[in-house]
Amino acid sequence: MATKSYAVDAKESSLDHAGDGNIELRSYSQLGGTSHDEHDMRMLGRTQQLNRNFRFISTLGFACTLMSTWEIALMTSFYSLFNGGTAGMIWGYLIVWMGYMLVFASIAEMASMAPTSGGQYHWVSEFAPAGAQRFISYITGWVSVLGWQTGLASLTFLVGTMIQGLLVLNLPEYGFQAWHGTLLVIAIAAFCIIFNTFLAKRLPMVEGMVLIIHILGFFAVLIPLWVLAPRGDPTTVFTEFTNFGMWDTTGLSFMVGLLGPVYTLIGADSAVHMSEEIKDASLVLPKAIMWAATVNGSLGWVMVITFCFTLGSIEEVLFTPTGYPFIQVFYNVTQSYAGTSIMAAIIIVNITSACISTVATVSRQTWSFARDGGLPFSGFISQVKPGWNIPLNAVLLTFIITALLSLINIGSTVAFNAIGSLAVSAILGTYIISFTILIFRRFRGPLPARRWSLGNLGLFVNIGAVAFLLVVWVFIFFPISPVELTPSTMNWNSLIFGSTMIFAIVYYFIFGRKTYKSPVELVKREE
């Protein structure tokens, strides 16, 4: 018999079928919610199935560690240095950070209006014109699920290849094998699954602890760079742009190099998909989102400047055999394999922590969309295990998808990276759709009540966010260089994204429109 958990009026009770014939009676407050959460869930037409264990600090830790901005800024530095140089990396990061602040603010306000794990596809469903709500919502949900699923595979792959980079540094005889990377991806994903299943109840505490490691690790890397490394000339660092991609103009090269900071700061909606596990979500969530954008953005800005001042020769670090410029910089600075390994290990630990948070986000997004009948086998995927109060099937499915995607790397790293690149274009695409729909909704009438609001600046913030996203979204489809393009140097993002969109549309008209229930059909707002 199907297991259900019901959360009703705060004075009533929640029935949790334990699976052994006994029925455990629990009040709504025992699930960790507040009266505001109870009101929001009733308004959204949802049943409270998950425990609300996350508070402000754990939510902040979740968002900060998932983004891991200063760590990923180092890991993706190749793209900005190759197209832009130190000046391009510094000013490109600042521009993208300021643009993302508009994105984070827009998401924070929408999260306060509708704090649901569905995130973007729910907002589109509720705020889009009546005739288009179901279709646009479905496409947004499908793209968001695929974007986050491939994003997890890409992130675990970064950790795996970084471990291989350290092996190359410490063991010159080591041969960089693709199947080694695949095994590492599967191992890292499996490790993250443990935290999201057996240790799920401890996840909020873990996120709070990892936030401390995230900040302490920042200083553990920053201080040796400033103390040991020779300093670059400020004029050169801040004003010298490079164009190793050999684009027609340095300005075009700079725009292509924005892929680095765009990937570094992506994930504004990550905590949104944990909405139904956050206590007092309609207020705590938007505050945590904005604080995460500020804290992580600031740490990343300082680290980027530090890295550019201490990297030495750009040519040397760009073409390092380790595959990662920052590993070469660490070695040049410390002149010690042990020192380099320790500094890089800090980043590996932090990015692995980001993978743990990403598994939670991906599984909740997948579970939510399946709950509305948006995926094949939705009934199975949307089940919540009694007693665990987590979407266990969605978590395990996420592991399986990551493992299967990693197998592609054995045959072709180019193909794997092409699929992984879908994460950026897909997630940014859902932002563009959501904000555009919100802008039109503002003109049609007042927005729903929310506890965190942009006030009179809301329209301008939304328009600025869309304008910023449209510009960077175009350039993430560019190859790293237009010279002598080959299958291995071509950016296949446009093909993969286009194919995903076509598949989603076809699937909708064949199956989705028969099974998908648009979230707006459940919403009961008190206007």
Coordinates of N, CA and C in Angstrom, one line a residue, residues 91-103 251-266 421 423-432 435 463-479 491 493-494:
W91 N 38.4 41.7 -13.7 CA 37.2 42.5 -14.0 C 36.1 41.7 -14.5
G92 N 36.4 40.6 -15.1 CA 35.3 39.7 -15.6 C 34.5 39.1 -14.4
Y93 N 35.3 38.7 -13.3 CA 34.7 38.2 -12.1 C 33.8 39.3 -11.5
L94 N 34.3 40.5 -11.4 CA 33.5 41.6 -10.7 C 32.2 41.9 -11.5
I95 N 32.3 41.9 -12.8 CA 31.1 42.2 -13.6 C 30.1 41.1 -13.4
V96 N 30.6 39.8 -13.5 CA 29.6 38.7 -13.3 C 29.1 38.6 -11.9
W97 N 29.9 38.9 -10.9 CA 29.4 38.9 -9.6 C 28.3 40.0 -9.4
M98 N 28.5 41.2 -9.9 CA 27.5 42.2 -9.8 C 26.2 41.8 -10.5
G99 N 26.4 41.2 -11.7 CA 25.2 40.7 -12.4 C 24.5 39.6 -11.7
Y100 N 25.2 38.7 -11.1 CA 24.6 37.6 -10.3 C 23.9 38.1 -9.1
M101 N 24.3 39.3 -8.5 CA 23.6 39.8 -7.4 C 22.2 40.1 -7.7
L102 N 22.0 40.6 -9.0 CA 20.6 40.9 -9.4 C 19.8 39.5 -9.6
V103 N 20.5 38.5 -10.0 CA 19.9 37.2 -10.2 C 19.5 36.6 -8.8
G251 N 38.3 42.4 -26.8 CA 37.0 42.5 -26.2 C 36.2 41.2 -26.3
L252 N 36.2 40.7 -27.5 CA 35.5 39.4 -27.8 C 36.1 38.3 -27.0
S253 N 37.4 38.3 -26.9 CA 38.1 37.3 -26.1 C 37.7 37.4 -24.6
F254 N 37.6 38.6 -24.1 CA 37.2 38.8 -22.8 C 35.8 38.3 -22.5
M255 N 34.9 38.5 -23.4 CA 33.5 38.0 -23.3 C 33.4 36.5 -23.2
V256 N 34.2 35.9 -24.1 CA 34.3 34.4 -24.1 C 34.9 33.9 -22.8
G257 N 35.8 34.6 -22.2 CA 36.5 34.2 -21.0 C 35.5 34.3 -19.8
L258 N 34.4 35.0 -19.9 CA 33.4 35.1 -18.8 C 32.9 33.7 -18.4
L259 N 33.0 32.7 -19.2 CA 32.6 31.4 -18.9 C 33.1 31.0 -17.5
G260 N 34.3 31.3 -17.2 CA 34.9 31.0 -15.9 C 34.1 31.5 -14.7
P261 N 34.0 32.8 -14.6 CA 33.2 33.3 -13.5 C 31.7 33.0 -13.5
V262 N 31.2 32.8 -14.7 CA 29.8 32.4 -14.8 C 29.6 31.0 -14.1
Y263 N 30.5 30.1 -14.4 CA 30.4 28.8 -13.8 C 30.7 28.9 -12.3
T264 N 31.6 29.8 -12.0 CA 32.1 29.9 -10.6 C 30.9 30.3 -9.7
L265 N 30.1 31.2 -10.1 CA 29.0 31.8 -9.3 C 27.6 31.2 -9.5
I266 N 27.5 30.2 -10.4 CA 26.2 29.6 -10.7 C 25.7 28.8 -9.4
S421 N 28.5 20.4 -20.0 CA 28.3 21.9 -20.2 C 26.8 22.3 -20.2
A423 N 24.8 21.9 -18.0 CA 24.4 22.4 -16.7 C 24.3 24.0 -16.7
V424 N 25.3 24.6 -17.2 CA 25.4 26.1 -17.2 C 24.3 26.7 -18.1
S425 N 24.2 26.2 -19.3 CA 23.2 26.8 -20.2 C 21.8 26.5 -19.8
A426 N 21.5 25.3 -19.2 CA 20.2 24.9 -18.8 C 19.8 25.7 -17.6
I427 N 20.6 25.8 -16.6 CA 20.2 26.5 -15.3 C 20.0 27.9 -15.6
L428 N 20.9 28.6 -16.4 CA 20.8 30.0 -16.7 C 19.5 30.2 -17.5
G429 N 19.2 29.2 -18.4 CA 18.0 29.3 -19.2 C 16.7 29.3 -18.3
T430 N 16.7 28.5 -17.3 CA 15.5 28.5 -16.4 C 15.4 29.9 -15.6
Y431 N 16.6 30.5 -15.3 CA 16.5 31.8 -14.7 C 15.9 32.8 -15.6
I432 N 16.4 32.8 -16.9 CA 15.9 33.8 -17.9 C 14.3 33.6 -18.1
F435 N 12.5 34.9 -14.7 CA 12.5 36.3 -14.5 C 11.7 37.0 -15.6
I463 N 14.7 43.2 -14.6 CA 15.1 43.6 -15.9 C 16.6 43.5 -16.1
G464 N 17.3 44.0 -15.1 CA 18.8 44.0 -15.1 C 19.3 42.6 -15.1
A465 N 18.6 41.7 -14.3 CA 19.1 40.3 -14.2 C 18.9 39.6 -15.6
V466 N 17.7 39.8 -16.2 CA 17.5 39.2 -17.5 C 18.5 39.7 -18.6
A467 N 18.8 41.1 -18.6 CA 19.7 41.6 -19.5 C 21.1 41.0 -19.3
F468 N 21.5 40.9 -18.1 CA 22.8 40.3 -17.8 C 22.9 38.9 -18.3
L469 N 21.8 38.1 -17.9 CA 21.8 36.7 -18.3 C 21.8 36.4 -19.8
L470 N 21.1 37.3 -20.5 CA 21.0 37.1 -22.0 C 22.4 37.3 -22.6
V471 N 23.1 38.2 -22.1 CA 24.5 38.5 -22.7 C 25.4 37.3 -22.4
V472 N 25.5 36.9 -21.1 CA 26.5 35.8 -20.8 C 26.0 34.5 -21.3
W473 N 24.7 34.3 -21.4 CA 24.1 33.1 -22.0 C 24.6 32.8 -23.4
V474 N 24.6 33.9 -24.2 CA 25.1 33.8 -25.6 C 26.5 33.3 -25.7
F475 N 27.4 33.9 -24.8 CA 28.8 33.6 -24.9 C 29.2 32.3 -24.4
I476 N 28.4 31.7 -23.5 CA 28.8 30.4 -23.0 C 28.7 29.3 -24.1
F477 N 28.1 29.6 -25.3 CA 28.0 28.7 -26.4 C 29.2 28.8 -27.3
F478 N 30.1 29.8 -27.1 CA 31.3 30.0 -27.9 C 32.4 29.0 -27.6
P479 N 33.1 28.6 -28.6 CA 34.3 27.7 -28.3 C 35.4 28.5 -27.7
N491 N 32.8 23.8 -29.0 CA 31.9 23.8 -27.9 C 30.6 23.2 -28.3
N493 N 28.0 22.7 -26.6 CA 26.9 23.1 -25.7 C 25.6 23.4 -26.4
S494 N 25.7 24.1 -27.6 CA 24.5 24.6 -28.3 C 23.8 23.3 -28.8

